[in-house]
Structures are given as C-alpha cells and as structure tokens.
Amino acid sequence: MTGHEAEASALFCQGCNCAQAVFTAFCDVTGMDRQTALRLSSSFGAGMGRLRQTCGAVSAMCMVAGMLYGFGEHCDTAEKARHYARIQALAGAFQEQFGTLSCQELLKNVATTPGVAPEARTEQYYKARPCVRFVAAAARILDDYLAENPPENRPVSQ
C-alpha cells in the first residue's frame, strides 16, 4: 500500500466517509488543514449525501486533482479541456477497475438502509462493505497519477 492508500483506508475505518478518507489523506500535498479538508469533503460521502450517485472516493480524487492541477477564474478553453481530460482519466481508471463510478452500483450486492442517517460503523458494517477497497483504490490511482504527472504549482512544497 502507498502511504496515501494506507492513510485513506485508516481514516475510513476510523469513521470518516469515503470522500473524507481520500481527500483528507492528501492534505500533505494539497496544503489544506485536516479540519477544513474533513468539512469540505463531508458532503460527498455515500455518493453525495447518501444519494448513492458518484462514489465519494471518486469525488475526492477529483477534488484533490482540482487543488493540485485545477484552473481558476481566468483560464482558456484549452486549459479547461486539459483538466477535464485529467479528471476523466482518473475516473476512468477507477471505472476500469470496478465497472462503475456509481455508489449504488458499487453497493448493489450490499444491504443498505434508505434515508439520510448513516449506518452504524460496526464490525459487521466493515465486513459487509467493500468501501474500504474503493477508498484504497482511489488513493492508489491518484498516487500513481501524481507520480507520472507531478503538478507544477503544488500548494505545499514537497
């Protein structure tokens, strides 16, 4: 396991949602403080607030990529296209591994409860849920991408 992969997995197993686990694991490269990272990514867990849409681990990969490579207020079409290609590559790597980006599809063989209340993080929860695999994979995919494509202007010197 990479350092970020292990950190993201540990954060998930400590109670963070999938998006928080991945996004917060990369604070060392984004320069964001831990509490801000946790709060910013908190809405994206369980496919965005338990809507079971795009997997939160994938959303977090995209947020980290935005912090490291994203564009600001004054950018051109080519810059946007380069960034969107980057996001599609990251999401594509995840989809290639798991067949989907959808939280609902990723958990299709797992009993989940409806509604807004998160499920209790019990030993049974962790045994039944494949989410820690998705969190670890997202962190590994992002680490691989960073190694092959070092950002030019990292927020924090490495």
Tab-separated table of N, CA and C in Angstrom:
chain	number	residue	atom	x	y	z
A	1	MET	N	0.830	-1.196	0.000
A	1	MET	CA	0.000	0.000	0.000
A	1	MET	C	0.870	1.253	0.000
A	2	THR	N	0.433	2.254	-0.756
A	2	THR	CA	1.104	3.544	-0.709
A	2	THR	C	0.760	4.227	0.615
A	3	GLY	N	1.490	5.253	0.955
A	3	GLY	CA	1.204	5.988	2.178
A	3	GLY	C	-0.193	6.581	2.185
A	4	HIS	N	-0.602	7.163	1.061
A	4	HIS	CA	-1.935	7.750	0.982
A	4	HIS	C	-3.012	6.666	0.998
A	5	GLU	N	-2.725	5.552	0.393
A	5	GLU	CA	-3.674	4.436	0.385
A	5	GLU	C	-3.907	3.940	1.811
A	6	ALA	N	-2.835	3.765	2.558
A	6	ALA	CA	-2.945	3.311	3.947
A	6	ALA	C	-3.647	4.359	4.803
A	7	GLU	N	-3.309	5.619	4.607
A	7	GLU	CA	-3.933	6.698	5.376
A	7	GLU	C	-5.422	6.793	5.073
A	8	ALA	N	-5.796	6.739	3.801
A	8	ALA	CA	-7.212	6.812	3.424
A	8	ALA	C	-7.983	5.630	4.002
A	9	SER	N	-7.417	4.451	3.923
A	9	SER	CA	-8.073	3.258	4.474
A	9	SER	C	-8.261	3.402	5.982
A	10	ALA	N	-7.234	3.874	6.662
A	10	ALA	CA	-7.313	4.054	8.120
A	10	ALA	C	-8.373	5.093	8.473
A	11	LEU	N	-8.413	6.188	7.747
A	11	LEU	CA	-9.412	7.218	8.023
A	11	LEU	C	-10.827	6.676	7.840
A	12	PHE	N	-11.028	5.887	6.785
A	12	PHE	CA	-12.351	5.301	6.574
A	12	PHE	C	-12.710	4.374	7.736
A	13	CYS	N	-11.770	3.564	8.144
A	13	CYS	CA	-12.022	2.615	9.232
A	13	CYS	C	-12.156	3.293	10.596
A	14	GLN	N	-11.762	4.560	10.671
A	14	GLN	CA	-11.937	5.334	11.904
A	14	GLN	C	-13.256	6.105	11.906
A	15	GLY	N	-14.047	5.975	10.832
A	15	GLY	CA	-15.358	6.601	10.807
A	15	GLY	C	-15.564	7.695	9.784
A	16	CYS	N	-14.525	8.101	9.071
A	16	CYS	CA	-14.708	9.094	8.010
A	16	CYS	C	-15.512	8.481	6.878
A	17	ASN	N	-16.249	9.314	6.161
A	17	ASN	CA	-16.915	8.773	4.978
A	17	ASN	C	-15.874	8.591	3.872
A	18	CYS	N	-16.277	7.988	2.774
A	18	CYS	CA	-15.338	7.648	1.705
A	18	CYS	C	-14.642	8.875	1.127
A	19	ALA	N	-15.391	9.937	0.917
A	19	ALA	CA	-14.800	11.157	0.359
A	19	ALA	C	-13.839	11.802	1.348
A	20	GLN	N	-14.242	11.875	2.602
A	20	GLN	CA	-13.361	12.446	3.623
A	20	GLN	C	-12.064	11.661	3.725
A	21	ALA	N	-12.174	10.346	3.682
A	21	ALA	CA	-10.997	9.498	3.834
A	21	ALA	C	-9.969	9.771	2.744
A	22	VAL	N	-10.414	9.831	1.511
A	22	VAL	CA	-9.479	10.057	0.404
A	22	VAL	C	-8.979	11.497	0.403
A	23	PHE	N	-9.878	12.458	0.492
A	23	PHE	CA	-9.465	13.854	0.407
A	23	PHE	C	-8.517	14.233	1.541
A	24	THR	N	-8.833	13.819	2.743
A	24	THR	CA	-8.024	14.174	3.906
A	24	THR	C	-6.668	13.481	3.889
A	25	ALA	N	-6.602	12.292	3.318
A	25	ALA	CA	-5.321	11.579	3.224
A	25	ALA	C	-4.297	12.374	2.415
A	26	PHE	N	-4.760	13.257	1.551
A	26	PHE	CA	-3.869	14.023	0.683
A	26	PHE	C	-3.598	15.444	1.187
A	27	CYS	N	-3.912	15.726	2.435
A	27	CYS	CA	-3.623	17.059	2.997
A	27	CYS	C	-2.143	17.408	2.889
A	28	ASP	N	-1.299	16.405	2.952
A	28	ASP	CA	0.138	16.679	2.859
A	28	ASP	C	0.541	17.234	1.500
A	29	VAL	N	-0.212	16.972	0.464
A	29	VAL	CA	0.122	17.513	-0.853
A	29	VAL	C	-0.769	18.678	-1.266
A	30	THR	N	-1.978	18.771	-0.715
A	30	THR	CA	-2.842	19.899	-1.069
A	30	THR	C	-2.555	21.123	-0.224
A	31	GLY	N	-1.961	20.911	0.958
A	31	GLY	CA	-1.686	22.020	1.848
A	31	GLY	C	-2.879	22.426	2.695
A	32	MET	N	-3.970	21.694	2.588
A	32	MET	CA	-5.162	22.021	3.350
A	32	MET	C	-5.062	21.447	4.761
A	33	ASP	N	-5.542	22.202	5.741
A	33	ASP	CA	-5.528	21.659	7.095
A	33	ASP	C	-6.608	20.573	7.215
A	34	ARG	N	-6.378	19.659	8.123
A	34	ARG	CA	-7.214	18.462	8.275
A	34	ARG	C	-8.690	18.789	8.511
A	35	GLN	N	-8.986	19.700	9.407
A	35	GLN	CA	-10.389	20.006	9.718
A	35	GLN	C	-11.110	20.626	8.517
A	36	THR	N	-10.445	21.491	7.786
A	36	THR	CA	-11.051	22.071	6.585
A	36	THR	C	-11.286	20.983	5.548
A	37	ALA	N	-10.323	20.102	5.373
A	37	ALA	CA	-10.471	19.003	4.414
A	37	ALA	C	-11.646	18.106	4.792
A	38	LEU	N	-11.758	17.781	6.055
A	38	LEU	CA	-12.862	16.933	6.520
A	38	LEU	C	-14.207	17.613	6.271
A	39	ARG	N	-14.286	18.891	6.568
A	39	ARG	CA	-15.550	19.613	6.386
A	39	ARG	C	-15.894	19.768	4.901
A	40	LEU	N	-14.902	20.143	4.098
A	40	LEU	CA	-15.144	20.345	2.673
A	40	LEU	C	-15.641	19.075	1.995
A	41	SER	N	-15.063	17.947	2.347
A	41	SER	CA	-15.398	16.677	1.688
A	41	SER	C	-16.564	15.945	2.341
A	42	SER	N	-17.055	16.429	3.467
A	42	SER	CA	-18.093	15.707	4.213
A	42	SER	C	-19.389	15.504	3.432
A	43	SER	N	-19.706	16.366	2.514
A	43	SER	CA	-20.963	16.276	1.766
A	43	SER	C	-20.962	15.210	0.680
A	44	PHE	N	-19.795	14.695	0.333
A	44	PHE	CA	-19.680	13.810	-0.819
A	44	PHE	C	-19.723	12.331	-0.478
A	45	GLY	N	-19.820	11.986	0.794
A	45	GLY	CA	-19.859	10.580	1.195
A	45	GLY	C	-21.129	9.896	0.744
A	46	ALA	N	-21.027	8.583	0.549
A	46	ALA	CA	-22.172	7.754	0.159
A	46	ALA	C	-22.816	8.255	-1.131
A	47	GLY	N	-21.971	8.621	-2.065
A	47	GLY	CA	-22.478	9.055	-3.363
A	47	GLY	C	-23.160	10.397	-3.300
A	48	MET	N	-22.644	11.302	-2.502
A	48	MET	CA	-23.127	12.655	-2.282
A	48	MET	C	-24.327	12.632	-1.331
A	49	GLY	N	-24.025	12.739	-0.052
A	49	GLY	CA	-25.073	12.831	0.957
A	49	GLY	C	-26.030	11.660	0.992
A	50	ARG	N	-25.505	10.457	0.767
A	50	ARG	CA	-26.288	9.219	0.733
A	50	ARG	C	-27.290	9.167	-0.429
A	51	LEU	N	-27.048	9.923	-1.482
A	51	LEU	CA	-27.884	9.831	-2.683
A	51	LEU	C	-27.475	8.646	-3.549
A	52	ARG	N	-26.316	8.066	-3.241
A	52	ARG	CA	-25.794	6.900	-3.960
A	52	ARG	C	-25.519	7.217	-5.425
A	53	GLN	N	-25.040	8.428	-5.681
A	53	GLN	CA	-24.643	8.814	-7.030
A	53	GLN	C	-23.161	8.490	-7.207
A	54	THR	N	-22.351	9.415	-7.687
A	54	THR	CA	-20.926	9.160	-7.897
A	54	THR	C	-20.258	8.827	-6.564
A	55	CYS	N	-19.493	7.753	-6.553
A	55	CYS	CA	-18.779	7.309	-5.356
A	55	CYS	C	-17.991	8.471	-4.762
A	56	GLY	N	-18.091	8.630	-3.455
A	56	GLY	CA	-17.386	9.709	-2.773
A	56	GLY	C	-15.883	9.629	-2.909
A	57	ALA	N	-15.336	8.423	-3.009
A	57	ALA	CA	-13.893	8.268	-3.190
A	57	ALA	C	-13.468	8.863	-4.536
A	58	VAL	N	-14.299	8.705	-5.550
A	58	VAL	CA	-14.029	9.284	-6.869
A	58	VAL	C	-14.153	10.806	-6.800
A	59	SER	N	-15.194	11.291	-6.133
A	59	SER	CA	-15.358	12.738	-5.976
A	59	SER	C	-14.137	13.333	-5.292
A	60	ALA	N	-13.631	12.650	-4.290
A	60	ALA	CA	-12.456	13.140	-3.569
A	60	ALA	C	-11.221	13.157	-4.462
A	61	MET	N	-11.050	12.139	-5.303
A	61	MET	CA	-9.932	12.159	-6.256
A	61	MET	C	-10.009	13.427	-7.104
A	62	CYS	N	-11.206	13.750	-7.557
A	62	CYS	CA	-11.401	14.924	-8.400
A	62	CYS	C	-11.115	16.204	-7.630
A	63	MET	N	-11.501	16.252	-6.357
A	63	MET	CA	-11.226	17.441	-5.554
A	63	MET	C	-9.728	17.631	-5.332
A	64	VAL	N	-9.020	16.559	-5.057
A	64	VAL	CA	-7.565	16.656	-4.895
A	64	VAL	C	-6.939	17.119	-6.206
A	65	ALA	N	-7.377	16.535	-7.311
A	65	ALA	CA	-6.845	16.941	-8.619
A	65	ALA	C	-7.125	18.420	-8.877
A	66	GLY	N	-8.285	18.886	-8.474
A	66	GLY	CA	-8.606	20.298	-8.631
A	66	GLY	C	-7.675	21.184	-7.816
A	67	MET	N	-7.385	20.759	-6.598
A	67	MET	CA	-6.464	21.526	-5.753
A	67	MET	C	-5.065	21.589	-6.367
A	68	LEU	N	-4.642	20.500	-6.975
A	68	LEU	CA	-3.269	20.410	-7.476
A	68	LEU	C	-3.086	20.872	-8.922
A	69	TYR	N	-4.107	20.699	-9.742
A	69	TYR	CA	-3.964	20.996	-11.161
A	69	TYR	C	-5.048	21.939	-11.698
A	70	GLY	N	-6.056	22.211	-10.906
A	70	GLY	CA	-7.238	22.917	-11.392
A	70	GLY	C	-6.974	24.326	-11.877
A	71	PHE	N	-7.971	24.863	-12.540
A	71	PHE	CA	-7.880	26.204	-13.093
A	71	PHE	C	-8.677	27.175	-12.235
A	72	GLY	N	-8.338	28.418	-12.357
A	72	GLY	CA	-9.006	29.464	-11.597
A	72	GLY	C	-9.925	30.292	-12.469
A	73	GLU	N	-10.104	31.505	-12.053
A	73	GLU	CA	-11.060	32.398	-12.677
A	73	GLU	C	-10.740	32.719	-14.135
A	74	HIS	N	-9.488	32.945	-14.437
A	74	HIS	CA	-9.108	33.352	-15.798
A	74	HIS	C	-8.357	32.206	-16.474
A	75	CYS	N	-9.077	31.405	-17.207
A	75	CYS	CA	-8.440	30.303	-17.923
A	75	CYS	C	-9.062	30.195	-19.300
A	76	ASP	N	-8.345	29.536	-20.174
A	76	ASP	CA	-8.859	29.394	-21.527
A	76	ASP	C	-9.468	28.008	-21.728
A	77	THR	N	-10.081	27.833	-22.853
A	77	THR	CA	-10.753	26.578	-23.177
A	77	THR	C	-9.782	25.401	-23.178
A	78	ALA	N	-8.580	25.634	-23.667
A	78	ALA	CA	-7.586	24.553	-23.720
A	78	ALA	C	-7.205	24.097	-22.315
A	79	GLU	N	-7.062	25.043	-21.389
A	79	GLU	CA	-6.719	24.698	-20.011
A	79	GLU	C	-7.850	23.887	-19.365
A	80	LYS	N	-9.076	24.303	-19.588
A	80	LYS	CA	-10.223	23.553	-19.070
A	80	LYS	C	-10.242	22.145	-19.651
A	81	ALA	N	-10.012	22.042	-20.955
A	81	ALA	CA	-10.028	20.734	-21.612
A	81	ALA	C	-8.949	19.816	-21.043
A	82	ARG	N	-7.757	20.350	-20.791
A	82	ARG	CA	-6.677	19.539	-20.192
A	82	ARG	C	-7.094	19.027	-18.811
A	83	HIS	N	-7.719	19.898	-18.035
A	83	HIS	CA	-8.129	19.477	-16.695
A	83	HIS	C	-9.257	18.452	-16.758
A	84	TYR	N	-10.222	18.669	-17.609
A	84	TYR	CA	-11.316	17.699	-17.735
A	84	TYR	C	-10.806	16.355	-18.241
A	85	ALA	N	-9.824	16.370	-19.116
A	85	ALA	CA	-9.208	15.117	-19.574
A	85	ALA	C	-8.545	14.395	-18.402
A	86	ARG	N	-7.900	15.151	-17.539
A	86	ARG	CA	-7.256	14.597	-16.343
A	86	ARG	C	-8.309	13.931	-15.448
A	87	ILE	N	-9.420	14.623	-15.220
A	87	ILE	CA	-10.488	14.092	-14.370
A	87	ILE	C	-11.081	12.842	-15.001
A	88	GLN	N	-11.270	12.861	-16.303
A	88	GLN	CA	-11.804	11.681	-16.984
A	88	GLN	C	-10.837	10.510	-16.907
A	89	ALA	N	-9.548	10.785	-16.950
A	89	ALA	CA	-8.554	9.713	-16.830
A	89	ALA	C	-8.590	9.094	-15.434
A	90	LEU	N	-8.657	9.932	-14.412
A	90	LEU	CA	-8.721	9.424	-13.034
A	90	LEU	C	-9.999	8.606	-12.821
A	91	ALA	N	-11.126	9.170	-13.208
A	91	ALA	CA	-12.399	8.457	-13.056
A	91	ALA	C	-12.413	7.192	-13.913
A	92	GLY	N	-11.826	7.273	-15.089
A	92	GLY	CA	-11.768	6.108	-15.973
A	92	GLY	C	-10.960	4.965	-15.381
A	93	ALA	N	-9.875	5.298	-14.698
A	93	ALA	CA	-9.062	4.264	-14.053
A	93	ALA	C	-9.861	3.560	-12.961
A	94	PHE	N	-10.652	4.316	-12.214
A	94	PHE	CA	-11.498	3.723	-11.180
A	94	PHE	C	-12.584	2.860	-11.821
A	95	GLN	N	-13.231	3.393	-12.848
A	95	GLN	CA	-14.297	2.657	-13.528
A	95	GLN	C	-13.764	1.386	-14.184
A	96	GLU	N	-12.572	1.451	-14.724
A	96	GLU	CA	-11.971	0.264	-15.328
A	96	GLU	C	-11.783	-0.840	-14.288
A	97	GLN	N	-11.413	-0.448	-13.097
A	97	GLN	CA	-11.181	-1.424	-12.031
A	97	GLN	C	-12.481	-1.989	-11.456
A	98	PHE	N	-13.513	-1.149	-11.327
A	98	PHE	CA	-14.733	-1.578	-10.631
A	98	PHE	C	-15.986	-1.626	-11.503
A	99	GLY	N	-15.880	-1.191	-12.744
A	99	GLY	CA	-17.005	-1.289	-13.671
A	99	GLY	C	-18.005	-0.151	-13.606
A	100	THR	N	-17.866	0.742	-12.648
A	100	THR	CA	-18.814	1.845	-12.495
A	100	THR	C	-18.225	2.914	-11.585
A	101	LEU	N	-18.823	4.092	-11.642
A	101	LEU	CA	-18.494	5.173	-10.714
A	101	LEU	C	-19.623	5.365	-9.699
A	102	SER	N	-20.724	4.685	-9.916
A	102	SER	CA	-21.936	4.850	-9.123
A	102	SER	C	-21.867	4.112	-7.789
A	103	CYS	N	-22.081	4.846	-6.724
A	103	CYS	CA	-22.137	4.245	-5.386
A	103	CYS	C	-23.214	3.160	-5.348
A	104	GLN	N	-24.352	3.442	-5.918
A	104	GLN	CA	-25.451	2.477	-5.924
A	104	GLN	C	-25.041	1.177	-6.607
A	105	GLU	N	-24.359	1.280	-7.727
A	105	GLU	CA	-23.905	0.080	-8.434
A	105	GLU	C	-22.780	-0.629	-7.678
A	106	LEU	N	-21.887	0.143	-7.095
A	106	LEU	CA	-20.786	-0.449	-6.338
A	106	LEU	C	-21.299	-1.239	-5.134
A	107	LEU	N	-22.429	-0.807	-4.597
A	107	LEU	CA	-23.008	-1.460	-3.412
A	107	LEU	C	-24.243	-2.303	-3.738
A	108	LYS	N	-24.407	-2.672	-5.004
A	108	LYS	CA	-25.631	-3.383	-5.399
A	108	LYS	C	-25.824	-4.711	-4.674
A	109	ASN	N	-24.765	-5.331	-4.211
A	109	ASN	CA	-24.896	-6.609	-3.508
A	109	ASN	C	-24.802	-6.462	-1.992
A	110	VAL	N	-24.923	-5.225	-1.519
A	110	VAL	CA	-24.818	-4.940	-0.091
A	110	VAL	C	-26.142	-4.342	0.379
A	111	ALA	N	-26.674	-4.878	1.453
A	111	ALA	CA	-27.902	-4.316	2.013
A	111	ALA	C	-27.594	-2.950	2.613
A	112	THR	N	-28.328	-1.945	2.161
A	112	THR	CA	-28.162	-0.594	2.697
A	112	THR	C	-29.518	-0.111	3.186
A	113	THR	N	-29.497	0.809	4.129
A	113	THR	CA	-30.735	1.371	4.639
A	113	THR	C	-31.037	2.666	3.908
A	114	PRO	N	-32.312	2.923	3.626
A	114	PRO	CA	-32.670	4.181	2.965
A	114	PRO	C	-32.623	5.345	3.956
A	115	GLY	N	-32.704	6.531	3.434
A	115	GLY	CA	-32.774	7.709	4.279
A	115	GLY	C	-31.457	8.432	4.420
A	116	VAL	N	-31.464	9.413	5.295
A	116	VAL	CA	-30.290	10.270	5.450
A	116	VAL	C	-29.342	9.810	6.553
A	117	ALA	N	-29.823	9.010	7.476
A	117	ALA	CA	-28.985	8.600	8.608
A	117	ALA	C	-27.925	7.603	8.166
A	118	PRO	N	-26.666	7.902	8.450
A	118	PRO	CA	-25.612	6.944	8.095
A	118	PRO	C	-25.746	5.670	8.921
A	119	GLU	N	-25.284	4.606	8.347
A	119	GLU	CA	-25.342	3.321	9.053
A	119	GLU	C	-24.270	3.271	10.129
A	120	ALA	N	-24.584	2.578	11.204
A	120	ALA	CA	-23.635	2.449	12.314
A	120	ALA	C	-22.385	1.729	11.835
A	121	ARG	N	-21.243	2.237	12.243
A	121	ARG	CA	-19.964	1.638	11.865
A	121	ARG	C	-19.628	0.516	12.855
A	122	THR	N	-20.198	-0.630	12.583
A	122	THR	CA	-19.968	-1.793	13.430
A	122	THR	C	-18.998	-2.745	12.746
A	123	GLU	N	-18.604	-3.770	13.456
A	123	GLU	CA	-17.736	-4.791	12.863
A	123	GLU	C	-18.418	-5.407	11.648
A	124	GLN	N	-19.725	-5.641	11.731
A	124	GLN	CA	-20.487	-6.216	10.612
A	124	GLN	C	-20.512	-5.264	9.413
A	125	TYR	N	-20.624	-3.978	9.686
A	125	TYR	CA	-20.610	-2.975	8.622
A	125	TYR	C	-19.327	-3.108	7.804
A	126	TYR	N	-18.192	-3.149	8.501
A	126	TYR	CA	-16.911	-3.220	7.804
A	126	TYR	C	-16.714	-4.559	7.092
A	127	LYS	N	-17.301	-5.624	7.617
A	127	LYS	CA	-17.202	-6.923	6.951
A	127	LYS	C	-18.021	-6.951	5.663
A	128	ALA	N	-19.174	-6.308	5.686
A	128	ALA	CA	-20.096	-6.354	4.540
A	128	ALA	C	-19.777	-5.321	3.464
A	129	ARG	N	-19.165	-4.214	3.854
A	129	ARG	CA	-18.940	-3.109	2.935
A	129	ARG	C	-17.633	-3.225	2.178
A	130	PRO	N	-17.684	-3.080	0.866
A	130	PRO	CA	-16.444	-3.060	0.089
A	130	PRO	C	-15.827	-1.664	0.007
A	131	CYS	N	-16.400	-0.698	0.681
A	131	CYS	CA	-15.993	0.703	0.522
A	131	CYS	C	-14.520	0.952	0.808
A	132	VAL	N	-13.953	0.264	1.770
A	132	VAL	CA	-12.537	0.492	2.065
A	132	VAL	C	-11.677	0.122	0.849
A	133	ARG	N	-12.109	-0.841	0.062
A	133	ARG	CA	-11.393	-1.185	-1.187
A	133	ARG	C	-11.459	-0.026	-2.172
A	134	PHE	N	-12.617	0.634	-2.256
A	134	PHE	CA	-12.787	1.749	-3.185
A	134	PHE	C	-11.952	2.950	-2.748
A	135	VAL	N	-11.927	3.189	-1.442
A	135	VAL	CA	-11.131	4.275	-0.878
A	135	VAL	C	-9.645	4.041	-1.159
A	136	ALA	N	-9.180	2.831	-0.895
A	136	ALA	CA	-7.771	2.494	-1.134
A	136	ALA	C	-7.431	2.613	-2.615
A	137	ALA	N	-8.315	2.131	-3.460
A	137	ALA	CA	-8.065	2.187	-4.906
A	137	ALA	C	-8.004	3.629	-5.397
A	138	ALA	N	-8.912	4.472	-4.926
A	138	ALA	CA	-8.914	5.877	-5.346
A	138	ALA	C	-7.599	6.551	-4.941
A	139	ALA	N	-7.141	6.298	-3.735
A	139	ALA	CA	-5.874	6.886	-3.279
A	139	ALA	C	-4.707	6.356	-4.108
A	140	ARG	N	-4.707	5.081	-4.425
A	140	ARG	CA	-3.631	4.479	-5.232
A	140	ARG	C	-3.644	5.048	-6.648
A	141	ILE	N	-4.818	5.169	-7.241
A	141	ILE	CA	-4.939	5.731	-8.589
A	141	ILE	C	-4.396	7.167	-8.605
A	142	LEU	N	-4.765	7.923	-7.601
A	142	LEU	CA	-4.304	9.308	-7.521
A	142	LEU	C	-2.799	9.377	-7.292
A	143	ASP	N	-2.281	8.533	-6.425
A	143	ASP	CA	-0.827	8.496	-6.214
A	143	ASP	C	-0.092	8.146	-7.498
A	144	ASP	N	-0.592	7.167	-8.225
A	144	ASP	CA	0.027	6.790	-9.496
A	144	ASP	C	0.006	7.960	-10.473
A	145	TYR	N	-1.118	8.660	-10.534
A	145	TYR	CA	-1.236	9.796	-11.429
A	145	TYR	C	-0.250	10.905	-11.039
A	146	LEU	N	-0.166	11.183	-9.736
A	146	LEU	CA	0.752	12.216	-9.258
A	146	LEU	C	2.206	11.872	-9.573
A	147	ALA	N	2.552	10.604	-9.439
A	147	ALA	CA	3.923	10.179	-9.723
A	147	ALA	C	4.261	10.355	-11.200
A	148	GLU	N	3.297	10.096	-12.058
A	148	GLU	CA	3.519	10.202	-13.507
A	148	GLU	C	3.348	11.629	-14.030
A	149	ASN	N	2.617	12.460	-13.285
A	149	ASN	CA	2.288	13.815	-13.729
A	149	ASN	C	2.437	14.798	-12.575
A	150	PRO	N	3.663	15.042	-12.136
A	150	PRO	CA	3.837	15.936	-10.986
A	150	PRO	C	3.252	17.319	-11.277
A	151	PRO	N	2.442	17.826	-10.367
A	151	PRO	CA	1.876	19.158	-10.580
A	151	PRO	C	2.977	20.211	-10.547
A	152	GLU	N	2.842	21.217	-11.380
A	152	GLU	CA	3.865	22.250	-11.459
A	152	GLU	C	3.823	23.201	-10.274
A	153	ASN	N	2.642	23.517	-9.815
A	153	ASN	CA	2.488	24.502	-8.748
A	153	ASN	C	1.750	23.911	-7.567
A	154	ARG	N	2.410	23.014	-6.851
A	154	ARG	CA	1.776	22.424	-5.673
A	154	ARG	C	1.579	23.501	-4.607
A	155	PRO	N	0.447	23.437	-3.876
A	155	PRO	CA	0.231	24.401	-2.809
A	155	PRO	C	1.271	24.319	-1.706
A	156	VAL	N	1.845	23.150	-1.503
A	156	VAL	CA	2.837	22.949	-0.451
A	156	VAL	C	4.102	22.411	-1.104
A	157	SER	N	5.249	22.924	-0.728
A	157	SER	CA	6.495	22.419	-1.314
A	157	SER	C	6.721	20.988	-0.846
A	158	GLN	N	7.196	20.160	-1.733
A	158	GLN	CA	7.404	18.737	-1.435
A	158	GLN	C	8.864	18.431	-1.268
